[in-house]
Amino acid sequence: MSNFLVFAGTTEGRRLIELLYRCGVSVCASVATGYGRQLLPDAVKVFADRLDQDEMATMLQNLKFDCVIDATHPYADEATRNICQACEKTRTRYLRIDRPSAQSDGCVYVEDARQAVDVLSATTGNVLLTTGSKDLDIFARLPDFQKRLYPRVLPALESLERCLTLGYPQKHIIAMQGPFSREMNLATLREIGAGLLVTKDSGETGGFPEKLAAAQDAGAMVIVISRPSTGRGMRYREVVSLLTDEFGLRIPDTVPEELL
């Protein structure tokens, strides 16, 4: 029986882990946070730590995985680089799940959070910040960020602590698990009186189209942090098909359609 490791943290990663578990194969998961652990089946072995490249290589060497699937976030370029190189060192089969990008007219595209701050510095008004907790320190360099920025982050203790440590007011912190509907995004923009939305191109799975539609409804300007270039991966269904063809994955008829 094949032994799989999925680096999760995304909807696709959780779907694949659930699918492999239901197929009765050996599957382990690696997530960066304790909150990520809570979203996975209890019966699945989970490594809930941030690993560097050497630590990943050691784990792969010791546990002898037949295949590693990188289902980390499209913007987790450092994690993807470390996973890929750890697999090369240990000669472990590596697969990458990528989401289709969704370029859209009418948005302001920037390379990173620092450029987003530069753009925001030339604007006024409240901002719905939906880029997660990782770059909150960079956005805190914006003059009067405590008045203007409303960060939407995961409802995890570490995310909340990071917001508060950096000086974001409690009443500005929106702690919710996405992805969000067009209606929810619109309601949030209107509730905080935001004329600007900062986001990442998280693709259809990550609710990016719903953010754009809500911003259009609210007449809000959208600033998009472009994706880093991590190389060509595969779509979710392509990975499932490959696992079926090359590793003999047998999918029971009882598996829900949403996992395929």
mmCIF file of C-alpha atoms in Angstrom:
data_model
loop_
_atom_site.group_PDB
_atom_site.id
_atom_site.type_symbol
_atom_site.label_atom_id
_atom_site.label_comp_id
_atom_site.label_asym_id
_atom_site.label_seq_id
_atom_site.Cartn_x
_atom_site.Cartn_y
_atom_site.Cartn_z
ATOM 1 C CA MET A 1 0.000 0.000 0.000
ATOM 2 C CA SER A 2 1.338 3.420 -0.982
ATOM 3 C CA ASN A 3 2.255 5.921 1.702
ATOM 4 C CA PHE A 4 1.323 9.566 1.021
ATOM 5 C CA LEU A 5 2.187 12.864 2.679
ATOM 6 C CA VAL A 6 0.098 15.949 1.928
ATOM 7 C CA PHE A 7 1.355 19.405 2.818
ATOM 8 C CA ALA A 8 -2.024 20.999 3.391
ATOM 9 C CA GLY A 9 -3.308 24.386 4.570
ATOM 10 C CA THR A 10 -5.724 24.881 1.666
ATOM 11 C CA THR A 11 -9.177 23.653 0.680
ATOM 12 C CA GLU A 12 -7.611 21.412 -1.968
ATOM 13 C CA GLY A 13 -5.237 19.897 0.580
ATOM 14 C CA ARG A 14 -8.041 19.098 2.998
ATOM 15 C CA ARG A 15 -10.132 17.599 0.170
ATOM 16 C CA LEU A 16 -7.271 15.364 -0.931
ATOM 17 C CA ILE A 17 -6.507 14.191 2.599
ATOM 18 C CA GLU A 18 -10.167 13.338 3.149
ATOM 19 C CA LEU A 19 -10.264 11.497 -0.192
ATOM 20 C CA LEU A 20 -7.119 9.464 0.491
ATOM 21 C CA TYR A 21 -8.378 8.614 3.975
ATOM 22 C CA ARG A 22 -11.699 7.383 2.583
ATOM 23 C CA CYS A 23 -9.811 5.315 0.014
ATOM 24 C CA GLY A 24 -8.155 3.441 2.866
ATOM 25 C CA VAL A 25 -4.554 4.264 1.965
ATOM 26 C CA SER A 26 -1.835 5.450 4.311
ATOM 27 C CA VAL A 27 -1.886 9.263 4.428
ATOM 28 C CA CYS A 28 -0.234 11.792 6.704
ATOM 29 C CA ALA A 29 -0.689 15.548 6.699
ATOM 30 C CA SER A 30 1.669 18.418 7.406
ATOM 31 C CA VAL A 31 0.243 21.789 8.428
ATOM 32 C CA ALA A 32 1.889 24.920 9.776
ATOM 33 C CA THR A 33 -0.528 25.644 12.629
ATOM 34 C CA GLY A 34 -2.621 23.985 15.279
ATOM 35 C CA TYR A 35 -5.687 25.540 13.709
ATOM 36 C CA GLY A 36 -4.928 23.716 10.471
ATOM 37 C CA ARG A 37 -4.859 20.478 12.467
ATOM 38 C CA GLN A 38 -8.404 21.064 13.707
ATOM 39 C CA LEU A 39 -9.767 21.093 10.150
ATOM 40 C CA LEU A 40 -8.556 17.556 9.333
ATOM 41 C CA PRO A 41 -10.007 14.117 10.169
ATOM 42 C CA ASP A 42 -9.092 12.971 13.676
ATOM 43 C CA ALA A 43 -7.822 9.612 12.426
ATOM 44 C CA VAL A 44 -5.188 11.158 10.148
ATOM 45 C CA LYS A 45 -1.626 11.523 11.463
ATOM 46 C CA VAL A 46 -0.816 15.241 11.384
ATOM 47 C CA PHE A 47 2.498 17.055 11.806
ATOM 48 C CA ALA A 48 1.534 20.539 12.989
ATOM 49 C CA ASP A 49 4.854 22.379 12.852
ATOM 50 C CA ARG A 50 6.636 24.786 10.546
ATOM 51 C CA LEU A 51 9.487 22.784 9.070
ATOM 52 C CA ASP A 52 12.569 24.038 7.302
ATOM 53 C CA GLN A 53 14.067 22.205 4.329
ATOM 54 C CA ASP A 54 16.421 20.010 6.377
ATOM 55 C CA GLU A 55 13.654 19.031 8.789
ATOM 56 C CA MET A 56 11.410 18.126 5.864
ATOM 57 C CA ALA A 57 14.158 16.015 4.293
ATOM 58 C CA THR A 58 14.745 14.194 7.570
ATOM 59 C CA MET A 59 11.037 13.429 7.908
ATOM 60 C CA LEU A 60 10.817 12.150 4.348
ATOM 61 C CA GLN A 61 13.919 10.003 4.820
ATOM 62 C CA ASN A 62 12.663 8.482 8.070
ATOM 63 C CA LEU A 63 9.058 7.829 7.065
ATOM 64 C CA LYS A 64 9.715 6.645 3.493
ATOM 65 C CA PHE A 65 6.779 8.274 1.742
ATOM 66 C CA ASP A 66 6.061 7.080 -1.779
ATOM 67 C CA CYS A 67 4.665 10.440 -2.857
ATOM 68 C CA VAL A 68 4.482 13.962 -1.446
ATOM 69 C CA ILE A 69 1.685 16.270 -2.571
ATOM 70 C CA ASP A 70 2.292 19.971 -2.098
ATOM 71 C CA ALA A 71 -1.120 21.557 -1.549
ATOM 72 C CA THR A 72 0.103 24.681 0.217
ATOM 73 C CA HIS A 73 -1.267 28.133 -0.585
ATOM 74 C CA PRO A 74 -0.365 29.678 -3.970
ATOM 75 C CA TYR A 75 1.522 32.405 -2.084
ATOM 76 C CA ALA A 76 3.505 30.028 0.150
ATOM 77 C CA ASP A 77 6.453 30.155 -2.249
ATOM 78 C CA GLU A 78 9.092 29.514 0.421
ATOM 79 C CA ALA A 79 7.258 26.427 1.680
ATOM 80 C CA THR A 80 6.862 25.118 -1.880
ATOM 81 C CA ARG A 81 10.559 25.668 -2.581
ATOM 82 C CA ASN A 82 11.554 23.824 0.619
ATOM 83 C CA ILE A 83 9.202 20.904 -0.036
ATOM 84 C CA CYS A 84 10.393 20.521 -3.618
ATOM 85 C CA GLN A 85 14.069 20.587 -2.667
ATOM 86 C CA ALA A 86 13.536 18.191 0.267
ATOM 87 C CA CYS A 87 11.914 15.759 -2.165
ATOM 88 C CA GLU A 88 14.838 16.118 -4.567
ATOM 89 C CA LYS A 89 17.321 15.392 -1.766
ATOM 90 C CA THR A 90 15.458 12.244 -0.709
ATOM 91 C CA ARG A 91 14.402 11.194 -4.222
ATOM 92 C CA THR A 92 10.747 11.291 -3.221
ATOM 93 C CA ARG A 93 8.040 11.712 -5.854
ATOM 94 C CA TYR A 94 6.738 15.300 -5.733
ATOM 95 C CA LEU A 95 3.402 16.627 -7.010
ATOM 96 C CA ARG A 96 2.133 20.195 -6.777
ATOM 97 C CA ILE A 97 -1.519 21.248 -6.757
ATOM 98 C CA ASP A 98 -2.000 24.682 -8.336
ATOM 99 C CA ARG A 99 -5.111 26.818 -8.556
ATOM 100 C CA PRO A 100 -5.938 28.612 -11.790
ATOM 101 C CA SER A 101 -5.020 32.278 -11.615
ATOM 102 C CA ALA A 102 -7.798 34.811 -12.161
ATOM 103 C CA GLN A 103 -6.483 38.059 -13.615
ATOM 104 C CA SER A 104 -9.152 40.753 -13.722
ATOM 105 C CA ASP A 105 -9.443 44.154 -15.349
ATOM 106 C CA GLY A 106 -10.082 47.150 -13.135
ATOM 107 C CA CYS A 107 -7.762 46.050 -10.321
ATOM 108 C CA VAL A 108 -4.439 47.520 -9.253
ATOM 109 C CA TYR A 109 -1.827 44.742 -9.319
ATOM 110 C CA VAL A 110 1.293 44.996 -7.147
ATOM 111 C CA GLU A 111 4.240 42.664 -6.625
ATOM 112 C CA ASP A 112 4.092 42.369 -2.849
ATOM 113 C CA ALA A 113 2.740 43.800 0.404
ATOM 114 C CA ARG A 114 5.265 46.648 0.391
ATOM 115 C CA GLN A 115 3.997 47.890 -2.955
ATOM 116 C CA ALA A 116 0.446 47.549 -1.667
ATOM 117 C CA VAL A 117 1.357 49.846 1.227
ATOM 118 C CA ASP A 118 2.829 52.352 -1.241
ATOM 119 C CA VAL A 119 -0.470 52.405 -3.141
ATOM 120 C CA LEU A 120 -2.509 52.706 0.042
ATOM 121 C CA SER A 121 -0.321 55.617 1.169
ATOM 122 C CA ALA A 122 -1.641 57.613 -1.787
ATOM 123 C CA THR A 123 -5.269 56.937 -0.846
ATOM 124 C CA THR A 124 -7.665 57.766 1.952
ATOM 125 C CA GLY A 125 -10.444 55.851 3.651
ATOM 126 C CA ASN A 126 -10.980 52.508 5.319
ATOM 127 C CA VAL A 127 -9.433 49.311 3.967
ATOM 128 C CA LEU A 128 -10.617 45.706 4.163
ATOM 129 C CA LEU A 129 -7.359 43.752 4.367
ATOM 130 C CA THR A 130 -7.845 40.118 3.302
ATOM 131 C CA THR A 131 -4.256 38.941 2.786
ATOM 132 C CA GLY A 132 -3.968 36.935 6.018
ATOM 133 C CA SER A 133 -1.761 37.489 9.042
ATOM 134 C CA LYS A 134 1.692 36.875 7.534
ATOM 135 C CA ASP A 135 2.301 40.416 6.207
ATOM 136 C CA LEU A 136 0.460 42.385 8.893
ATOM 137 C CA ASP A 137 3.748 43.881 10.092
ATOM 138 C CA ILE A 138 4.359 45.352 6.643
ATOM 139 C CA PHE A 139 0.878 46.857 6.463
ATOM 140 C CA ALA A 140 1.416 48.314 9.939
ATOM 141 C CA ARG A 141 3.971 50.665 8.333
ATOM 142 C CA LEU A 142 1.092 52.531 6.720
ATOM 143 C CA PRO A 143 0.576 55.897 8.434
ATOM 144 C CA ASP A 144 -2.607 55.811 10.574
ATOM 145 C CA PHE A 145 -3.001 52.067 9.906
ATOM 146 C CA GLN A 146 -4.776 51.737 13.244
ATOM 147 C CA LYS A 147 -7.587 53.937 11.948
ATOM 148 C CA ARG A 148 -7.786 52.708 8.364
ATOM 149 C CA LEU A 149 -7.030 48.980 8.256
ATOM 150 C CA TYR A 150 -9.499 46.211 9.063
ATOM 151 C CA PRO A 151 -7.629 42.870 8.816
ATOM 152 C CA ARG A 152 -9.676 39.738 8.170
ATOM 153 C CA VAL A 153 -7.766 36.755 9.539
ATOM 154 C CA LEU A 154 -8.386 33.161 10.518
ATOM 155 C CA PRO A 155 -10.103 32.651 13.889
ATOM 156 C CA ALA A 156 -6.930 31.196 15.380
ATOM 157 C CA LEU A 157 -5.231 32.369 18.560
ATOM 158 C CA GLU A 158 -1.898 33.029 16.849
ATOM 159 C CA SER A 159 -3.569 35.233 14.221
ATOM 160 C CA LEU A 160 -5.375 37.279 16.850
ATOM 161 C CA GLU A 161 -2.263 37.618 18.978
ATOM 162 C CA ARG A 162 -0.279 38.795 15.972
ATOM 163 C CA CYS A 163 -2.867 41.471 15.199
ATOM 164 C CA LEU A 164 -2.905 42.736 18.770
ATOM 165 C CA THR A 165 0.879 42.637 19.186
ATOM 166 C CA LEU A 166 1.290 44.797 16.085
ATOM 167 C CA GLY A 167 -1.192 47.328 17.405
ATOM 168 C CA TYR A 168 -4.321 46.625 15.356
ATOM 169 C CA PRO A 169 -7.350 47.699 17.436
ATOM 170 C CA GLN A 170 -9.577 44.869 18.665
ATOM 171 C CA LYS A 171 -12.656 46.452 17.103
ATOM 172 C CA HIS A 172 -10.975 46.370 13.679
ATOM 173 C CA ILE A 173 -10.070 42.666 13.715
ATOM 174 C CA ILE A 174 -12.375 40.376 11.729
ATOM 175 C CA ALA A 175 -11.665 36.758 12.682
ATOM 176 C CA MET A 176 -13.522 34.406 10.327
ATOM 177 C CA GLN A 177 -12.939 31.257 8.290
ATOM 178 C CA GLY A 178 -13.425 31.674 4.531
ATOM 179 C CA PRO A 179 -13.933 31.489 1.675
ATOM 180 C CA PHE A 180 -16.745 34.051 1.736
ATOM 181 C CA SER A 181 -19.722 34.662 -0.482
ATOM 182 C CA ARG A 182 -20.246 37.801 -2.539
ATOM 183 C CA GLU A 183 -22.955 38.848 -0.084
ATOM 184 C CA MET A 184 -20.737 38.382 2.966
ATOM 185 C CA ASN A 185 -17.891 40.350 1.406
ATOM 186 C CA LEU A 186 -20.276 43.134 0.419
ATOM 187 C CA ALA A 187 -21.808 43.259 3.887
ATOM 188 C CA THR A 188 -18.337 43.498 5.442
ATOM 189 C CA LEU A 189 -17.230 46.294 3.121
ATOM 190 C CA ARG A 190 -20.361 48.262 3.898
ATOM 191 C CA GLU A 191 -20.256 47.585 7.628
ATOM 192 C CA ILE A 192 -16.743 49.025 7.996
ATOM 193 C CA GLY A 193 -17.254 51.712 5.354
ATOM 194 C CA ALA A 194 -14.341 50.484 3.241
ATOM 195 C CA GLY A 195 -13.625 52.006 -0.143
ATOM 196 C CA LEU A 196 -10.583 49.796 -0.666
ATOM 197 C CA LEU A 197 -10.007 46.050 -0.648
ATOM 198 C CA VAL A 198 -6.562 44.440 -0.531
ATOM 199 C CA THR A 199 -6.420 40.788 -1.532
ATOM 200 C CA LYS A 200 -4.374 38.029 -3.096
ATOM 201 C CA ASP A 201 -5.285 36.135 -6.236
ATOM 202 C CA SER A 202 -6.473 33.100 -4.307
ATOM 203 C CA GLY A 203 -8.362 31.703 -7.296
ATOM 204 C CA GLU A 204 -11.911 30.467 -7.527
ATOM 205 C CA THR A 205 -11.453 28.000 -4.670
ATOM 206 C CA GLY A 206 -10.217 30.776 -2.409
ATOM 207 C CA GLY A 207 -13.169 33.064 -3.099
ATOM 208 C CA PHE A 208 -11.338 35.597 -5.288
ATOM 209 C CA PRO A 209 -14.217 36.150 -7.778
ATOM 210 C CA GLU A 210 -16.614 36.779 -4.890
ATOM 211 C CA LYS A 211 -14.303 39.457 -3.505
ATOM 212 C CA LEU A 212 -14.092 41.205 -6.879
ATOM 213 C CA ALA A 213 -17.859 41.103 -7.359
ATOM 214 C CA ALA A 214 -18.502 42.495 -3.885
ATOM 215 C CA ALA A 215 -15.959 45.278 -4.388
ATOM 216 C CA GLN A 216 -17.673 46.226 -7.647
ATOM 217 C CA ASP A 217 -21.045 46.282 -5.892
ATOM 218 C CA ALA A 218 -19.615 48.526 -3.177
ATOM 219 C CA GLY A 219 -17.690 50.754 -5.575
ATOM 220 C CA ALA A 220 -14.444 49.822 -3.820
ATOM 221 C CA MET A 221 -10.975 49.920 -5.335
ATOM 222 C CA VAL A 222 -9.220 46.523 -5.399
ATOM 223 C CA ILE A 223 -5.479 46.100 -4.861
ATOM 224 C CA VAL A 224 -4.243 42.605 -5.756
ATOM 225 C CA ILE A 225 -0.895 41.201 -4.642
ATOM 226 C CA SER A 226 0.298 39.114 -7.595
ATOM 227 C CA ARG A 227 1.244 35.488 -7.201
ATOM 228 C CA PRO A 228 4.884 34.468 -6.864
ATOM 229 C CA SER A 229 6.206 32.286 -9.659
ATOM 230 C CA THR A 230 6.618 28.743 -8.322
ATOM 231 C CA GLY A 231 6.505 26.759 -11.560
ATOM 232 C CA ARG A 232 3.752 24.782 -13.229
ATOM 233 C CA GLY A 233 1.709 22.485 -11.033
ATOM 234 C CA MET A 234 -1.376 20.385 -11.642
ATOM 235 C CA ARG A 235 -5.063 20.927 -11.039
ATOM 236 C CA TYR A 236 -6.722 18.981 -8.231
ATOM 237 C CA ARG A 237 -8.540 16.596 -10.563
ATOM 238 C CA GLU A 238 -5.331 15.955 -12.493
ATOM 239 C CA VAL A 239 -3.560 14.929 -9.290
ATOM 240 C CA VAL A 240 -6.395 12.579 -8.339
ATOM 241 C CA SER A 241 -6.271 11.035 -11.811
ATOM 242 C CA LEU A 242 -2.485 10.578 -11.601
ATOM 243 C CA LEU A 243 -2.718 8.939 -8.176
ATOM 244 C CA THR A 244 -5.343 6.585 -9.576
ATOM 245 C CA ASP A 245 -3.269 5.676 -12.634
ATOM 246 C CA GLU A 246 0.218 5.479 -11.149
ATOM 247 C CA PHE A 247 -0.396 4.434 -7.532
ATOM 248 C CA GLY A 248 -3.481 2.283 -8.020
ATOM 249 C CA LEU A 249 -5.708 4.509 -5.919
ATOM 250 C CA ARG A 250 -9.144 2.911 -5.761
ATOM 251 C CA ILE A 251 -11.990 5.302 -5.088
ATOM 252 C CA PRO A 252 -15.056 3.723 -3.444
ATOM 253 C CA ASP A 253 -18.502 4.513 -4.831
ATOM 254 C CA THR A 254 -19.405 5.996 -1.439
ATOM 255 C CA VAL A 255 -16.923 8.883 -1.794
ATOM 256 C CA PRO A 256 -18.838 12.207 -2.085
ATOM 257 C CA GLU A 257 -18.628 14.003 -5.427
ATOM 258 C CA GLU A 258 -17.139 17.132 -3.814
ATOM 259 C CA LEU A 259 -13.973 15.176 -2.967
ATOM 260 C CA LEU A 260 -13.334 14.198 -6.597
#
